[in-house]
XYZ file of N, CA and C in Angstrom:
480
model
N -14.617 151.306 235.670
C -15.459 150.161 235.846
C -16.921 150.555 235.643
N -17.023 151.816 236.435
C -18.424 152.029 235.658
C -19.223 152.184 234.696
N -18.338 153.058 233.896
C -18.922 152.718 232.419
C -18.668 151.905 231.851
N -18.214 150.885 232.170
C -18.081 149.558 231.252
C -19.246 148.739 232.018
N -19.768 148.980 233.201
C -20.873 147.968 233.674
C -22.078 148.771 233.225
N -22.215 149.946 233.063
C -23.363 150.881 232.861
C -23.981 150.776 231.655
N -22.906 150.553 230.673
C -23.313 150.569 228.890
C -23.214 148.221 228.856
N -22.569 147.789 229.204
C -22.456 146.218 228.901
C -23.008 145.510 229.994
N -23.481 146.429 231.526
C -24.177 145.405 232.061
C -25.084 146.148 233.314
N -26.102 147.163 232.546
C -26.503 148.135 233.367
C -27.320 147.543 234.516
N -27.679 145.829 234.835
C -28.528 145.602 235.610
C -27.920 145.350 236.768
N -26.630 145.283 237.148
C -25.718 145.150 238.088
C -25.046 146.832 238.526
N -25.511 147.795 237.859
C -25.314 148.730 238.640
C -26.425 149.859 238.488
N -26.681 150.864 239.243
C -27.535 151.356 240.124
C -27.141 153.160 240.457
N -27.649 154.150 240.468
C -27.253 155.023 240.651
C -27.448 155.380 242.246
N -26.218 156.231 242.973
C -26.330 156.316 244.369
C -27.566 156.873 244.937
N -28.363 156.909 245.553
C -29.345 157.203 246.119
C -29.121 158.386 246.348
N -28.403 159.313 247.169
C -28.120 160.188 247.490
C -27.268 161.379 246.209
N -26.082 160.612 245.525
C -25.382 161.360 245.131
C -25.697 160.684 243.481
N -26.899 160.903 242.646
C -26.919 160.155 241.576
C -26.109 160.508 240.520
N -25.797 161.969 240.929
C -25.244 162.928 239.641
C -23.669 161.900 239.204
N -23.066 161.709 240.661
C -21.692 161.140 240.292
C -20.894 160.047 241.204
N -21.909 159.410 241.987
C -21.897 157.758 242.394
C -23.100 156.853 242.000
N -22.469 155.158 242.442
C -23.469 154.712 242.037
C -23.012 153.625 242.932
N -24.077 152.646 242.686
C -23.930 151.185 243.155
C -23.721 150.303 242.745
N -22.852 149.621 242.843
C -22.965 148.026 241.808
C -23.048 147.170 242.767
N -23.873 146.046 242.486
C -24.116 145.288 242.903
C -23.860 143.783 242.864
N -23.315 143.298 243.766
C -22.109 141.774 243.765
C -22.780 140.912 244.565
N -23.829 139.959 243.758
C -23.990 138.971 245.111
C -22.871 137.974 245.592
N -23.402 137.136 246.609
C -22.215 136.849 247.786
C -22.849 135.594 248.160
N -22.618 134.239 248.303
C -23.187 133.173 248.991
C -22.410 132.975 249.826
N -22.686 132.762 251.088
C -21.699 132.301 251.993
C -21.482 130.715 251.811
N -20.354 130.015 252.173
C -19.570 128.820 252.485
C -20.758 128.220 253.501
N -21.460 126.913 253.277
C -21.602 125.884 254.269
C -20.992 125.912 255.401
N -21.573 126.209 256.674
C -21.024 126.302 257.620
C -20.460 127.828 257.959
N -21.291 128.808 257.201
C -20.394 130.108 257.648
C -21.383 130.336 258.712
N -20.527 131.651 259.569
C -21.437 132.468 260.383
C -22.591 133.648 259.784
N -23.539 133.425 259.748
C -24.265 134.537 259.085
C -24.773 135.641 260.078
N -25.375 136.446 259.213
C -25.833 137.514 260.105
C -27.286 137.078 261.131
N -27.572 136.176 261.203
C -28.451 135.829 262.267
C -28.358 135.465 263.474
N -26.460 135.467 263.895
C -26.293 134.748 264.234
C -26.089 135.905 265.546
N -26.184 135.880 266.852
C -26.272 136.224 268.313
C -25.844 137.747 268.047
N -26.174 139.034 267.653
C -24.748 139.902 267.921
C -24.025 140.140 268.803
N -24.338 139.679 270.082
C -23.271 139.643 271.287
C -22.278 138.628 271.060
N -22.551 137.635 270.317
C -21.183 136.492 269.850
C -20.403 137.223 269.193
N -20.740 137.755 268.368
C -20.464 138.971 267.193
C -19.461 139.698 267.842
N -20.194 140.197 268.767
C -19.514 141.535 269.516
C -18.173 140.744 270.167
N -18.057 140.229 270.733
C -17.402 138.893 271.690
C -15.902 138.741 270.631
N -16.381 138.249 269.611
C -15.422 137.992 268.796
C -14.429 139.114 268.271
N -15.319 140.023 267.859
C -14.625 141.337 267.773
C -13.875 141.675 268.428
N -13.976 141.783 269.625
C -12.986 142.140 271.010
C -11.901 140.940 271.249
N -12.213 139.704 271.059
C -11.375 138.686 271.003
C -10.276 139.059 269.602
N -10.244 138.980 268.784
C -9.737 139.411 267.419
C -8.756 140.961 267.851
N -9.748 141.541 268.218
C -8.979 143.094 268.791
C -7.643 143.031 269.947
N -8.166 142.152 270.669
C -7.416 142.333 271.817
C -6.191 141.103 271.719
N -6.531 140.101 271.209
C -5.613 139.083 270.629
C -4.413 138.887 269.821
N -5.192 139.683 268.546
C -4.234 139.829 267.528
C -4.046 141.418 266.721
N -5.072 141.922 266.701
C -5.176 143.445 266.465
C -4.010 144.217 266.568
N -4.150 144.433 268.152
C -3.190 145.270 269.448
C -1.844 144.296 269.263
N -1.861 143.403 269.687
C -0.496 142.644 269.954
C -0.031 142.915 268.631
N -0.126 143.336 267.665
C 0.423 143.004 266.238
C 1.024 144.433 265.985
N 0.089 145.387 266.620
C -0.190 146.657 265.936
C 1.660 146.729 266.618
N 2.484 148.027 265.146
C 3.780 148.275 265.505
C 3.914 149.815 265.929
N 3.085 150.503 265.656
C 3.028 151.865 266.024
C 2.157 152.704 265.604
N 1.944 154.325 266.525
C 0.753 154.746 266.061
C -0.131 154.726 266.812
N -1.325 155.867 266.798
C -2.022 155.402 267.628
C -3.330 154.500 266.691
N -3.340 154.766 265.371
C -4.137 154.077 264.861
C -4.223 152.179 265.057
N -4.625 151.716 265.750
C -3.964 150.295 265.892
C -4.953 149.363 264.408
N -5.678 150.064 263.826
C -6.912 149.771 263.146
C -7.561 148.948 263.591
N -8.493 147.797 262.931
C -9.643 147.549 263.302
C -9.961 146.290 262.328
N -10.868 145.455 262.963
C -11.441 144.488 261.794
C -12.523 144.840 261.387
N -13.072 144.514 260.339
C -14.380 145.312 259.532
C -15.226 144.469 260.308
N -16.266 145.382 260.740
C -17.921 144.193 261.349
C -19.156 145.642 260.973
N -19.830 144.535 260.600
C -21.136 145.239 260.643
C -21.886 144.263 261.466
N -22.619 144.796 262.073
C -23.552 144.539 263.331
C -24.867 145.033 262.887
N -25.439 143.468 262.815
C -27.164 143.771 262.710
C -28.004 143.361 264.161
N -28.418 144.630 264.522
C -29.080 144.861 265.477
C -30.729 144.571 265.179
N -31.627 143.808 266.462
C -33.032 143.417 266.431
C -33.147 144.876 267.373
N -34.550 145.006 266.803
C -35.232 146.318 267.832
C -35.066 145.953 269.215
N -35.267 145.443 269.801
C -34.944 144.645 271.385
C -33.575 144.717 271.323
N -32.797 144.447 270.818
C -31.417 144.217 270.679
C -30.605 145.952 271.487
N -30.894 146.977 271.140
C -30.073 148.012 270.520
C -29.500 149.085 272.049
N -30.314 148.622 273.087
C -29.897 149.171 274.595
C -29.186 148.116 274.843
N -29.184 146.849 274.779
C -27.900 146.227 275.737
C -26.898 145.922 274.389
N -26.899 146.195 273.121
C -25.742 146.292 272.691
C -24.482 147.570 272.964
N -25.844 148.699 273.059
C -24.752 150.235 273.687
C -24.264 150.015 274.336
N -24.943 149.265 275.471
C -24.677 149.319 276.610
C -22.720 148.439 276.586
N -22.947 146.926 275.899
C -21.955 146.401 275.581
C -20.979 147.418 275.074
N -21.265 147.891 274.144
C -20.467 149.112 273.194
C -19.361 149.839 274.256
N -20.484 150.469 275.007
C -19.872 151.403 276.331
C -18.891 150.643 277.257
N -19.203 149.594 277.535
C -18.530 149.239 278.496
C -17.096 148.065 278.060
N -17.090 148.260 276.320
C -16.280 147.420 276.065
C -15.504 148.159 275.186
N -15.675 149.860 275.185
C -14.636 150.452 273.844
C -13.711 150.673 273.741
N -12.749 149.902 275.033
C -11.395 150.205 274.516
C -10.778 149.180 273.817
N -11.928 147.941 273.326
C -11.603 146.962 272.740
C -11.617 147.221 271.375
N -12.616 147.989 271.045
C -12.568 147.948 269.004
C -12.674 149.563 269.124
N -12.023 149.664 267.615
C -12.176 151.274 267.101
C -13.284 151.972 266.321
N -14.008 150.747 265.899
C -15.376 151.243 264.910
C -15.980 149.906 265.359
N -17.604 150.517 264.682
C -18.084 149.382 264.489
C -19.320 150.062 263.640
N -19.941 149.402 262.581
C -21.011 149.665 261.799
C -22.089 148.860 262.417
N -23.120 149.735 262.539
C -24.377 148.831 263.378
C -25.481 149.322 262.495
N -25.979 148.407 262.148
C -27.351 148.379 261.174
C -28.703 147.906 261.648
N -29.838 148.486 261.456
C -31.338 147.532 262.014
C -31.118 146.210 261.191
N -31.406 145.336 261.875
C -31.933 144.107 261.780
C -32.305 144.137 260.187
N -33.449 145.090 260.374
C -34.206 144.697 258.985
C -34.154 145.789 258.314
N -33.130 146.327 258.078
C -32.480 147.173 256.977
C -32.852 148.432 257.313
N -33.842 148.540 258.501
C -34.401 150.131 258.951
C -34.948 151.058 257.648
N -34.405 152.145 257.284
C -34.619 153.371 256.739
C -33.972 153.152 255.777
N -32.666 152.280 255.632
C -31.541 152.895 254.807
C -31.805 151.988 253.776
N -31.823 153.338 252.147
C -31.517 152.841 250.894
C -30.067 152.373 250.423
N -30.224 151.190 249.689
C -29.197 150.795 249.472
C -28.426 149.840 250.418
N -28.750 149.402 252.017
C -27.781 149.098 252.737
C -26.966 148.261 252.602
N -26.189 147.773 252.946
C -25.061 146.803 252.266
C -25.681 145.863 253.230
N -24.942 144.574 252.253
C -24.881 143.366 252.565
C -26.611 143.113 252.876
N -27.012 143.351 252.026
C -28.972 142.806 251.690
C -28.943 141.208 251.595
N -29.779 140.584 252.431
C -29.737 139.173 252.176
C -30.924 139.707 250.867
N -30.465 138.412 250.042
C -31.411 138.309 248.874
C -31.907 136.837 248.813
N -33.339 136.616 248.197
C -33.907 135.121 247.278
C -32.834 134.669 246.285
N -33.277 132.905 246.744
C -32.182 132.758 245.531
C -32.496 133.236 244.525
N -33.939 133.082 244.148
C -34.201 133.654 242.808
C -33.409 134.971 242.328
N -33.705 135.543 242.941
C -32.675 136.881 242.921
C -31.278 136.710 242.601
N -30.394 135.737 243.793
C -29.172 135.475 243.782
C -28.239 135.074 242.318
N -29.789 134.024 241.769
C -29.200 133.020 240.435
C -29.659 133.916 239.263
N -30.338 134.862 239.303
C -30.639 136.022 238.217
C -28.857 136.725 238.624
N -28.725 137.958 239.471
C -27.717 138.168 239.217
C -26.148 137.667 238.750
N -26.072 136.396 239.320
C -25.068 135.295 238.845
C -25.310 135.371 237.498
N -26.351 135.267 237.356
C -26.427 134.650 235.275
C -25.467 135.985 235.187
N -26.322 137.201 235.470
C -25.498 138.449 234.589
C -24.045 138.757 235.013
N -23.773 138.294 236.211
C -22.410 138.461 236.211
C -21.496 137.270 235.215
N -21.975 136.159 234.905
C -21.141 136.037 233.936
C -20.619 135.915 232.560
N -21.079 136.880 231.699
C -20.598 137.624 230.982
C -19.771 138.870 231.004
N -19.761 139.495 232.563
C -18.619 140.580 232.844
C -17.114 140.173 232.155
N -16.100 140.735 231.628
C -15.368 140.777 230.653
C -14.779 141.698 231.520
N -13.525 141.559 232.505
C -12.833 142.674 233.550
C -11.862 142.859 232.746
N -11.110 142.120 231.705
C -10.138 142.561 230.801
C -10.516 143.815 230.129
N -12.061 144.286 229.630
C -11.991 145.346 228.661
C -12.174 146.880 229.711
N -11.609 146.815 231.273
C -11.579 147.730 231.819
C -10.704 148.175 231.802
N -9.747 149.161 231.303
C -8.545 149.847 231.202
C -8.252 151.391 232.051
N -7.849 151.192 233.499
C -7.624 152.642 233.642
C -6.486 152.990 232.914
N -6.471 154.402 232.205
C -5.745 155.294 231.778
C -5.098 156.233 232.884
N -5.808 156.548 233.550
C -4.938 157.930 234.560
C -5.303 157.291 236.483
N -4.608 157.117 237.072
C -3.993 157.036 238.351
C -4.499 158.072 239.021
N -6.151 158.118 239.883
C -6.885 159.155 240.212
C -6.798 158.710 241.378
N -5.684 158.126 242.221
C -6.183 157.631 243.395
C -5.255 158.639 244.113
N -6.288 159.222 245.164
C -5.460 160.226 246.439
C -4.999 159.972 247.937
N -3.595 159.223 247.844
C -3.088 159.211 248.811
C -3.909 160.018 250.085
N -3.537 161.270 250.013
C -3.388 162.028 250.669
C -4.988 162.058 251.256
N -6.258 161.713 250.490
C -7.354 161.624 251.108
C -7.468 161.112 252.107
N -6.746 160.212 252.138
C -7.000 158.879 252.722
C -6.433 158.725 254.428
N -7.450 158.343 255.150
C -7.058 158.567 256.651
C -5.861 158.247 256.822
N -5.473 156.900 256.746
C -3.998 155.913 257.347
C -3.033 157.087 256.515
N -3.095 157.975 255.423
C -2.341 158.661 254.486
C -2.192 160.203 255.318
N -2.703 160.247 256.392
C -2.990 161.863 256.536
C -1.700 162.598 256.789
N -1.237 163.828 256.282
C 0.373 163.929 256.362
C 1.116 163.670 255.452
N 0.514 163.177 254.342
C 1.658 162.447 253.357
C 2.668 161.617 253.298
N 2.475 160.821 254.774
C 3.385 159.600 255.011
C 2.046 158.310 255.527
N 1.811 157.346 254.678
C 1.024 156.251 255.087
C 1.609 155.519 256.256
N 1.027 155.320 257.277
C 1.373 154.279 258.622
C 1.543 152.955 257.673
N 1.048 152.688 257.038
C 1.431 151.130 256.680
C 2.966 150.813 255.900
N 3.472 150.214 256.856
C 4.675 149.862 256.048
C 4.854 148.524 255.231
């Protein structure tokens, strides 16, 4: 995929900040649905839900293992915010297994995911995404490693 976005649509991808030699970034904008929850929205609701989701359907579902996994959240934290979310954190971790917590306002980190953008921005990248052409991506060789892979560790995947 990369070299087909790099040479036919180099403005949608980006070399990794860190590792330029041999990652990179591509970049997918995202509008949310009318009526979604966005990231502005309370992170203690956030948090709330998480544990609701975890403890509801997560656990009750999970069939074995101790991995019970997890629902994906990233958590944007306000500077004021970041002692009584630990604090939440601490006193609520036997409810979730991860959680990604980000500054508010993107802090330090290059690249961070999920960047709110201008529309202007939004309707520039849209234009270029559509001319992407996913038919002329052809993998040839099957580089994917089981065995890397956490849920994989052992050479038997938990997921059945």
């Amino acid at each position: 995929m990369y070299k087909y976005l790099s040479t036919n649509h180099p403005e949608l991808v980006e070399d990794e900040f860190f590792r330029p030699h041999d990652t990179a970034v591509i970049s997918i904008p995202q509008k949310a649905p009318k009526g979604s929850i966005l990231r502005d929205e309370s992170p203690f609701d956030l948090l709330e839900r998480i544990k609701k989701v975890a403890t509801e359907w997560v656990k009750p579902g999970h069939r074995k293992g101790s991995n019970t996994h997890n629902v994906s959240a990233t958590v944007s934290l306000k500077q004021e915010e970041w002692d009584a979310a630990g604090k939440w954190m601490w006193e609520n971790r036997d409810h979730y297994n991860g959680l990604s917590v980000l500054p508010y306002d993107g802090g330090t980190y290059t690249q961070a995911p999920f960047e709110d953008i201008s529309k202007v921005n939004y309707d520039m990248a849209m234009a270029h995404l559509k001319d992407v052409d996913l038919s002329k991506i052809v993998e040839t060789e099957d580089e994917t490693d089981l065995a890397g892979e956490l849920a994989c560790a052992g050479g038997a995947c938990e997921i059945t």
